[in-house]
Each structure stands twice: as C-alpha cells, then as structure tokens.
CSV table of C-alpha atoms in Angstrom, one decimal:
chain,number,residue,atom,x,y,z
A,1,MET,CA,-13.3,23.0,46.7
A,2,SER,CA,-13.9,19.9,48.8
A,3,ASP,CA,-14.3,16.5,47.1
A,4,GLY,CA,-16.8,15.5,49.9
A,5,LEU,CA,-15.0,12.2,50.7
A,6,GLY,CA,-13.5,13.2,54.0
A,7,PHE,CA,-11.0,10.4,54.1
A,8,SER,CA,-7.6,9.8,52.4
A,9,LEU,CA,-5.7,7.1,50.7
A,10,ALA,CA,-3.3,7.0,53.7
A,11,GLN,CA,-6.2,6.2,56.0
A,12,LEU,CA,-7.4,3.4,53.7
A,13,ARG,CA,-3.8,2.0,53.7
A,14,TYR,CA,-3.5,2.1,57.4
A,15,PHE,CA,-6.9,0.2,57.7
A,16,VAL,CA,-5.9,-2.4,55.1
A,17,VAL,CA,-2.5,-3.2,56.7
A,18,SER,CA,-4.0,-3.3,60.2
A,19,ALA,CA,-6.6,-5.7,59.0
A,20,GLU,CA,-4.1,-7.9,57.2
A,21,VAL,CA,-1.6,-8.2,60.2
A,22,GLY,CA,-4.4,-8.2,62.8
A,23,ASN,CA,-2.4,-5.9,65.1
A,24,ILE,CA,-2.1,-2.1,65.2
A,25,SER,CA,1.4,-2.2,66.7
A,26,GLU,CA,2.7,-4.5,64.0
A,27,ALA,CA,0.9,-2.5,61.3
A,28,ALA,CA,2.6,0.7,62.6
A,29,GLU,CA,6.0,-1.0,62.3
A,30,ARG,CA,5.3,-2.1,58.7
A,31,LEU,CA,4.0,1.3,57.8
A,32,CYS,CA,7.0,3.1,59.5
A,33,ALA,CA,4.5,5.2,61.5
A,34,SER,CA,3.7,5.4,65.2
A,35,GLN,CA,1.1,3.2,66.8
A,36,SER,CA,-1.0,6.2,67.8
A,37,THR,CA,-0.9,7.6,64.3
A,38,VAL,CA,-2.2,4.4,62.8
A,39,SER,CA,-4.8,3.9,65.4
A,40,SER,CA,-6.1,7.5,65.1
A,41,ALA,CA,-6.2,7.3,61.3
A,42,VAL,CA,-8.3,4.1,61.4
A,43,MET,CA,-10.7,5.6,64.0
A,44,ARG,CA,-11.1,8.8,61.8
A,45,LEU,CA,-11.8,6.6,58.8
A,46,GLU,CA,-14.5,4.8,60.8
A,47,ARG,CA,-16.1,8.1,61.8
A,48,GLN,CA,-16.0,9.4,58.2
A,49,LEU,CA,-17.5,6.2,56.8
A,50,GLY,CA,-20.0,5.9,59.6
A,51,VAL,CA,-19.3,2.2,60.3
A,52,GLN,CA,-17.0,0.3,62.7
A,53,LEU,CA,-14.3,-1.5,60.7
A,54,LEU,CA,-12.2,-3.2,63.4
A,55,LEU,CA,-12.9,-4.8,66.8
A,56,ARG,CA,-10.1,-4.0,69.3
A,57,HIS,CA,-9.2,-6.8,71.6
A,58,HIS,CA,-7.0,-5.9,74.6
A,59,ALA,CA,-3.6,-7.5,74.1
A,60,ARG,CA,-5.0,-9.7,71.3
A,61,GLY,CA,-4.9,-7.3,68.4
A,62,VAL,CA,-7.8,-6.5,66.1
A,63,THR,CA,-10.3,-8.4,63.9
A,64,LEU,CA,-12.6,-7.2,61.2
A,65,THR,CA,-16.2,-6.4,61.8
A,66,PRO,CA,-18.8,-7.7,59.2
A,67,SER,CA,-18.8,-4.1,57.8
A,68,GLY,CA,-15.0,-4.0,57.8
A,69,ARG,CA,-14.9,-7.4,56.0
A,70,HIS,CA,-17.2,-6.0,53.2
A,71,LEU,CA,-15.2,-2.8,52.8
A,72,LEU,CA,-11.7,-4.4,52.9
A,73,ARG,CA,-11.9,-5.7,49.4
A,74,GLU,CA,-13.1,-2.4,48.0
A,75,ALA,CA,-10.3,-0.6,50.0
A,76,ARG,CA,-7.7,-2.9,48.5
A,77,ASP,CA,-9.1,-2.4,45.0
A,78,LEU,CA,-9.1,1.4,45.4
A,79,LEU,CA,-5.5,1.4,46.7
A,80,GLY,CA,-4.5,-0.8,43.7
A,81,ARG,CA,-6.0,1.6,41.3
A,82,ALA,CA,-4.3,4.5,43.0
A,83,ARG,CA,-0.9,2.7,42.6
A,84,ASN,CA,-1.7,2.0,38.9
A,85,LEU,CA,-2.5,5.7,38.5
A,86,LYS,CA,0.8,6.7,40.0
A,87,ALA,CA,2.7,4.2,37.9
A,88,ARG,CA,0.9,5.5,34.8
A,89,GLY,CA,1.8,9.1,35.7
A,90,ASP,CA,5.5,8.2,36.2
A,91,ALA,CA,5.5,6.5,32.8
A,92,LEU,CA,3.9,9.4,31.1
A,93,ALA,CA,6.3,11.9,32.7
A,94,GLY,CA,9.5,10.0,32.4
A,95,GLY,CA,9.5,7.8,29.3
A,96,ALA,CA,8.6,7.6,25.6
A,97,VAL,CA,5.6,5.5,26.3
A,98,GLY,CA,1.9,6.0,25.5
A,99,ARG,CA,0.0,8.5,23.4
A,100,LEU,CA,1.3,12.0,22.5
A,101,ASP,CA,-1.0,14.5,20.7
A,102,VAL,CA,1.0,16.8,18.4
A,103,GLY,CA,-0.4,19.7,16.4
A,104,PHE,CA,1.0,20.3,12.9
A,105,LEU,CA,0.7,23.5,11.0
A,106,ALA,CA,-1.3,22.4,8.0
A,107,SER,CA,1.1,23.8,5.4
A,108,LEU,CA,4.1,22.1,7.1
A,109,ALA,CA,2.5,18.6,7.6
A,110,PRO,CA,3.0,17.3,4.1
A,111,PHE,CA,6.7,18.1,4.2
A,112,LEU,CA,7.5,16.7,7.7
A,113,LEU,CA,4.8,14.5,9.1
A,114,PRO,CA,5.4,11.3,7.0
A,115,GLY,CA,9.1,11.3,7.9
A,116,VAL,CA,8.4,12.0,11.6
A,117,HIS,CA,5.9,9.1,11.7
A,118,ARG,CA,8.3,6.7,10.0
A,119,LEU,CA,11.3,7.6,12.2
A,120,ALA,CA,9.2,7.6,15.4
A,121,ARG,CA,8.1,4.0,14.8
A,122,GLN,CA,11.8,3.0,14.3
A,123,ARG,CA,13.2,4.8,17.4
A,124,TYR,CA,10.3,4.6,19.9
A,125,ALA,CA,8.1,1.5,19.4
A,126,ASP,CA,6.0,2.3,22.5
A,127,LEU,CA,5.2,5.9,21.5
A,128,ARG,CA,1.8,6.4,19.9
A,129,LEU,CA,1.7,9.7,18.0
A,130,THR,CA,-1.7,11.3,17.2
A,131,PHE,CA,-1.4,14.2,14.8
A,132,HIS,CA,-3.7,17.2,14.3
A,133,GLU,CA,-3.2,19.2,11.1
A,134,GLU,CA,-4.7,22.6,11.6
A,135,PRO,CA,-4.2,26.3,10.7
A,136,ALA,CA,-2.3,28.5,13.1
A,137,ASP,CA,-5.3,29.7,15.1
A,138,ARG,CA,-6.6,26.2,15.7
A,139,LEU,CA,-3.1,25.1,16.8
A,140,ALA,CA,-3.1,27.8,19.5
A,141,ALA,CA,-6.6,26.6,20.6
A,142,LEU,CA,-5.5,23.0,20.8
A,143,LEU,CA,-2.5,24.0,23.0
A,144,GLY,CA,-4.5,26.2,25.2
A,145,GLU,CA,-7.2,23.5,25.7
A,146,GLY,CA,-4.6,20.9,26.6
A,147,ARG,CA,-5.5,18.7,23.7
A,148,CYS,CA,-2.0,18.9,22.3
A,149,GLU,CA,1.3,19.0,24.2
A,150,LEU,CA,3.3,20.3,21.3
A,151,ALA,CA,2.6,22.1,18.0
A,152,VAL,CA,5.0,22.1,15.0
A,153,THR,CA,4.9,25.6,13.5
A,154,TYR,CA,6.9,28.8,12.7
A,155,ASP,CA,8.0,31.4,15.2
A,156,PHE,CA,5.9,34.1,13.7
A,157,LEU,CA,2.8,32.0,14.3
A,158,ALA,CA,3.6,30.9,17.9
A,159,GLY,CA,1.8,33.8,19.6
A,160,ASP,CA,2.1,33.6,23.4
A,161,ALA,CA,3.3,30.0,23.4
A,162,ARG,CA,6.8,29.0,24.4
A,163,PHE,CA,8.8,28.3,21.2
A,164,HIS,CA,11.9,26.2,20.6
A,165,ALA,CA,13.5,26.8,17.2
A,166,LEU,CA,14.9,23.8,15.3
A,167,ALA,CA,16.0,25.4,12.0
A,168,GLU,CA,16.1,28.7,10.1
A,169,MET,CA,14.1,28.4,6.9
A,170,PRO,CA,14.7,31.1,4.2
A,171,VAL,CA,11.8,32.1,1.9
A,172,HIS,CA,12.0,31.1,-1.7
A,173,ALA,CA,9.8,31.4,-4.7
A,174,VAL,CA,8.0,28.5,-6.4
A,175,LEU,CA,7.5,28.9,-10.1
A,176,ALA,CA,6.3,26.8,-13.0
A,177,GLU,CA,9.1,24.7,-14.4
A,178,ASP,CA,8.9,26.4,-17.8
A,179,ASP,CA,8.7,30.0,-16.4
A,180,PRO,CA,11.6,32.0,-17.8
A,181,LEU,CA,11.8,34.2,-14.7
A,182,GLY,CA,14.7,33.3,-12.4
A,183,GLY,CA,16.3,31.0,-14.9
A,184,SER,CA,19.7,32.7,-14.5
A,185,GLY,CA,19.6,33.0,-10.7
A,186,PRO,CA,17.8,34.7,-7.8
A,187,VAL,CA,14.8,36.7,-8.6
A,188,GLU,CA,13.7,40.0,-7.1
A,189,LEU,CA,10.4,40.3,-5.4
A,190,ALA,CA,9.3,43.2,-7.6
A,191,ALA,CA,9.7,41.1,-10.7
A,192,LEU,CA,7.6,38.3,-9.1
A,193,ALA,CA,4.9,40.8,-8.1
A,194,ALA,CA,4.0,41.4,-11.8
A,195,ARG,CA,1.9,38.2,-11.5
A,196,PRO,CA,-0.5,36.9,-8.9
A,197,LEU,CA,0.6,35.5,-5.6
A,198,ILE,CA,-0.8,32.0,-4.8
A,199,THR,CA,-1.0,31.3,-1.1
A,200,PRO,CA,-2.9,29.1,1.4
A,201,ASN,CA,-6.1,31.0,2.1
A,202,THR,CA,-5.7,31.6,5.8
A,203,PRO,CA,-5.5,35.0,7.6
A,204,ASP,CA,-2.1,34.1,9.0
A,205,ASP,CA,-0.6,33.1,5.6
A,206,ILE,CA,-2.0,36.2,4.0
A,207,ARG,CA,-0.7,38.5,6.8
A,208,HIS,CA,2.8,36.9,6.5
A,209,ALA,CA,2.8,37.5,2.8
A,210,GLU,CA,1.8,41.1,3.3
A,211,LYS,CA,4.6,41.6,5.8
A,212,LEU,CA,7.2,40.1,3.5
A,213,PHE,CA,6.3,42.5,0.7
A,214,ALA,CA,6.0,45.4,3.1
A,215,ASP,CA,9.5,44.7,4.5
A,216,ALA,CA,10.9,44.6,0.9
A,217,GLY,CA,9.0,47.8,0.0
A,218,VAL,CA,7.1,46.1,-2.8
A,219,PRO,CA,3.3,46.4,-3.3
A,220,LEU,CA,1.4,43.2,-2.6
A,221,PRO,CA,0.3,41.6,-5.9
A,222,ARG,CA,-3.2,40.2,-6.5
A,223,VAL,CA,-3.7,37.2,-4.2
A,224,ILE,CA,-5.2,33.9,-5.2
A,225,GLY,CA,-6.1,31.8,-2.2
A,226,ALA,CA,-6.0,27.9,-2.1
A,227,THR,CA,-7.0,25.5,0.6
A,228,SER,CA,-3.8,23.3,0.6
A,229,VAL,CA,-0.1,23.5,-0.2
A,230,GLU,CA,-0.6,20.9,-3.0
A,231,THR,CA,-3.3,23.1,-4.6
A,232,VAL,CA,-0.9,26.0,-4.4
A,233,ARG,CA,1.8,24.0,-6.2
A,234,GLY,CA,-0.7,22.8,-8.8
A,235,LEU,CA,-1.9,26.3,-9.6
A,236,VAL,CA,1.7,27.5,-9.9
A,237,ALA,CA,2.6,24.6,-12.3
A,238,ALA,CA,-0.4,25.6,-14.4
A,239,GLY,CA,1.0,29.1,-14.8
A,240,SER,CA,-1.6,30.9,-12.6
A,241,GLY,CA,1.1,32.7,-10.6
A,242,PHE,CA,3.9,32.2,-8.1
A,243,ALA,CA,4.1,31.1,-4.5
A,244,LEU,CA,6.4,32.0,-1.6
A,245,MET,CA,7.3,29.2,0.8
A,246,HIS,CA,9.7,28.6,3.6
A,247,GLN,CA,9.4,24.8,3.4
A,248,ARG,CA,11.1,23.1,0.4
A,249,GLY,CA,9.7,19.9,-1.0
A,250,ARG,CA,11.8,17.3,-2.9
A,251,ALA,CA,9.1,16.5,-5.5
A,252,THR,CA,8.9,18.8,-8.5
A,253,THR,CA,5.8,17.0,-10.0
A,254,THR,CA,2.3,18.0,-8.9
A,255,LEU,CA,-0.6,15.7,-8.5
A,256,ASP,CA,-2.0,16.5,-11.9
A,257,GLY,CA,1.3,16.0,-13.6
A,258,GLY,CA,2.5,19.6,-13.7
A,259,ARG,CA,6.0,20.6,-12.7
A,260,VAL,CA,7.4,23.3,-10.5
A,261,ARG,CA,10.9,24.6,-9.4
A,262,THR,CA,12.2,26.7,-6.6
A,263,VAL,CA,14.1,29.9,-7.1
A,264,ALA,CA,16.0,31.9,-4.5
A,265,ILE,CA,14.8,35.5,-3.6
A,266,ALA,CA,17.4,38.3,-4.3
A,267,ASP,CA,15.8,40.6,-1.7
A,268,ASP,CA,17.1,40.4,1.9
A,269,LEU,CA,14.0,38.8,3.5
A,270,PRO,CA,14.2,37.5,7.0
A,271,PRO,CA,14.0,33.7,7.4
A,272,ALA,CA,11.4,31.9,9.5
A,273,SER,CA,12.3,29.7,12.5
A,274,LEU,CA,10.7,26.3,12.3
A,275,GLY,CA,10.2,24.5,15.6
A,276,VAL,CA,7.7,23.5,18.3
A,277,ALA,CA,5.4,25.6,20.5
A,278,MET,CA,4.0,24.6,23.9
A,279,MET,CA,2.1,26.3,26.6
A,280,PRO,CA,4.3,28.4,29.1
A,281,GLY,CA,4.7,26.7,32.4
A,282,LEU,CA,4.1,23.2,31.0
A,283,ALA,CA,6.8,20.7,31.7
A,284,MET,CA,7.6,18.6,28.7
A,285,SER,CA,7.0,14.9,29.1
A,286,GLY,CA,9.4,12.1,28.2
A,287,ARG,CA,7.1,11.5,25.1
A,288,GLY,CA,7.5,15.1,24.1
A,289,MET,CA,11.3,14.9,24.4
A,290,ALA,CA,11.3,11.7,22.2
A,291,PHE,CA,9.2,13.6,19.6
A,292,LEU,CA,11.7,16.4,19.6
A,293,ASP,CA,14.5,14.0,19.0
A,294,VAL,CA,12.6,12.6,16.0
A,295,LEU,CA,11.6,16.0,14.6
A,296,GLY,CA,15.1,17.3,14.9
A,297,SER,CA,16.3,14.5,12.6
A,298,VAL,CA,13.6,15.2,10.0
A,299,VAL,CA,13.6,19.0,9.9
A,300,PRO,CA,16.0,20.2,7.1
A,301,ALA,CA,18.8,22.5,8.2
A,302,GLY,CA,18.7,26.0,6.7
A,303,PRO,CA,21.8,28.0,5.7
A,304,SER,CA,22.8,28.5,9.3
A,305,GLY,CA,22.2,24.8,10.2
A,306,PRO,CA,20.0,23.3,12.9
A,307,ALA,CA,19.2,25.5,15.8
A,308,GLY,CA,20.6,23.0,18.3
A,309,PRO,CA,19.2,20.4,20.8
A,310,PRO,CA,16.1,21.1,23.0
A,311,HIS,CA,16.8,23.7,25.7
A,312,PRO,CA,16.9,22.2,29.2
A,313,ASN,CA,14.0,24.4,30.3
A,314,LEU,CA,11.7,22.5,27.9
A,315,GLY,CA,12.0,19.6,30.2
A,316,ARG,CA,10.5,21.3,33.2
A,317,ALA,CA,7.9,23.8,34.1
A,318,SER,CA,8.8,27.5,33.9
A,319,PRO,CA,8.9,29.3,37.2
C-alpha cells in the first residue's frame, strides 16, 4: 500500500545538503554520490512537492527559492526526527534501555515478580519493566497482540508460542500445618483425593489438575475454585482441602494467620517447565535478554537444576 508521499528521506537529505553547501557538485562529494544522482533526486523532489526549491546558476552553484527557504527548516526537522527514530530503534534492539512489557502467569507472579523487580533495579537501572498479571489465555492474547514481548509461564500453558525453559518444577501438595496426612513423608495422590482439591478457578488450572490425576490413575476429587493463590493457601490452612502446586513459597503463614506446609507427592508425576514464552519469529531485544538474566537468577532450581542460559535463537528471529 502506498503512503501517498511520493518522496523519500534520501531526497530530502540531498536537498538539505545541496542547499547548505550551495553547490550540487560539492554536495555530491559530501554525500558520496554522483553529481547526476543528487541533481536528479532534488529535481524529482521538486516535482513531487510541486514547487521549485533551488535556483541553478551556471558555474555559480545553487541558491534557495523563497519556497525552498520555507521548506528547508521543515526538511531539516524531519531528517532530525528520522535520525532520532533510528537511534531509538538501535537502543531498543541492542541494549537494556527503555520500557519492556512482560506478562506473568497470575499464579506465578506472587512468587517471582517481587524478586525480579528488585533485582532488575539493581542490575539494569535504565530498564523500565511493566508487568501484566493474567491467566494463561490472556497471556497468549497479549503476546499475539504485541502488547508483551515475553510471558513468564509454564510449558504446558505456552500453546503455540516459542518457549524457553528455565527450571523444572515438581508438583507438591500443600496441606494445613496440623494435617496429619504426610507427616511421615511423601503422600500418595489417592490419599489426598479423599478431600477436596482447592485450585485457582481458571480453565487451564482445572484442566492441568484433571491431567495430573488422570496420569496417576486417580479419580479427580471435588474441586473448590478460588480466584488467587493466596486464597487457595488460606482455604487449605483453614482445613477446607488440599492444593497441588509447582511453585513453592517460603512463607508458611497465610494472610489471615493460618499456616500451611508442603509435602512431596509419592506418585511419579511429571514436573512442569517454568520459563518464558514469546511469539515465533520475533527477535528478542536487548531488554528481553536483560529480563531473562534477572529471571534466571530469581527462578528456583528444581531437582535437575536450572535449564541453562537463554538459547542463542532467542536473540534473533526464527527463519
């Protein structure tokens, strides 16, 4: 689709330099172009703008017409803004400078986001992080709409996005501190299923719970949905049921003063990979690489340790 302008920044530059030096030949030398190229470019610009910009004097160079004098300042301003735009693009692509929008899976944000924000301020003073805490379906939409460059999530929620794993996170049970179940070691999923399962009330969380129980060959217990991880922990502490989580918090006290504890699962359940998702074909910016550096320092290592540094392909567009 045509932009309707009909002229280019190169033509404007040829006109500005010619006007400044007052000679097409000298302008061509300064621009590293042939005299005919510069002369033709300025004449095309005049035709496209519909005004004469320069008066040509045989053997005496060129001078500005009244119209050319009016347009010279605007041409300089436009070229200056174009240079600023290029410099801004270079900074965004190559350095940890400016704003970076990052999506966070809502159930992960309380465990990771505060540490990420604190460490990012220490390591990258010029990086401005803007966080979007959302359920998995909204994260996918934010990535697809270009509103977020990266999303911190699990592999089983990444969908069609390109995913880079940072750590393997085993599933564990969260029980009330005074719950006798699991007091002597890992607990079987079948024993847990005698009571309600408390989980964030999103389709993705519920589907994941269904798959975990199906893989273990255990019927899914009654499900109690909650709107946040902290509400889940509070209900568990109150004795309303148990929860299954991949993320492990350090605090054992809930907001209302209850207490919870974590217990290993005896069943052989697959871990989840925690990492970042981004749209296929998108080259990661310098800001994105800086964020990965920070996130990799905050994400806890699972039994198999961290999944390693960012893959080189995350730094450039996929073919």
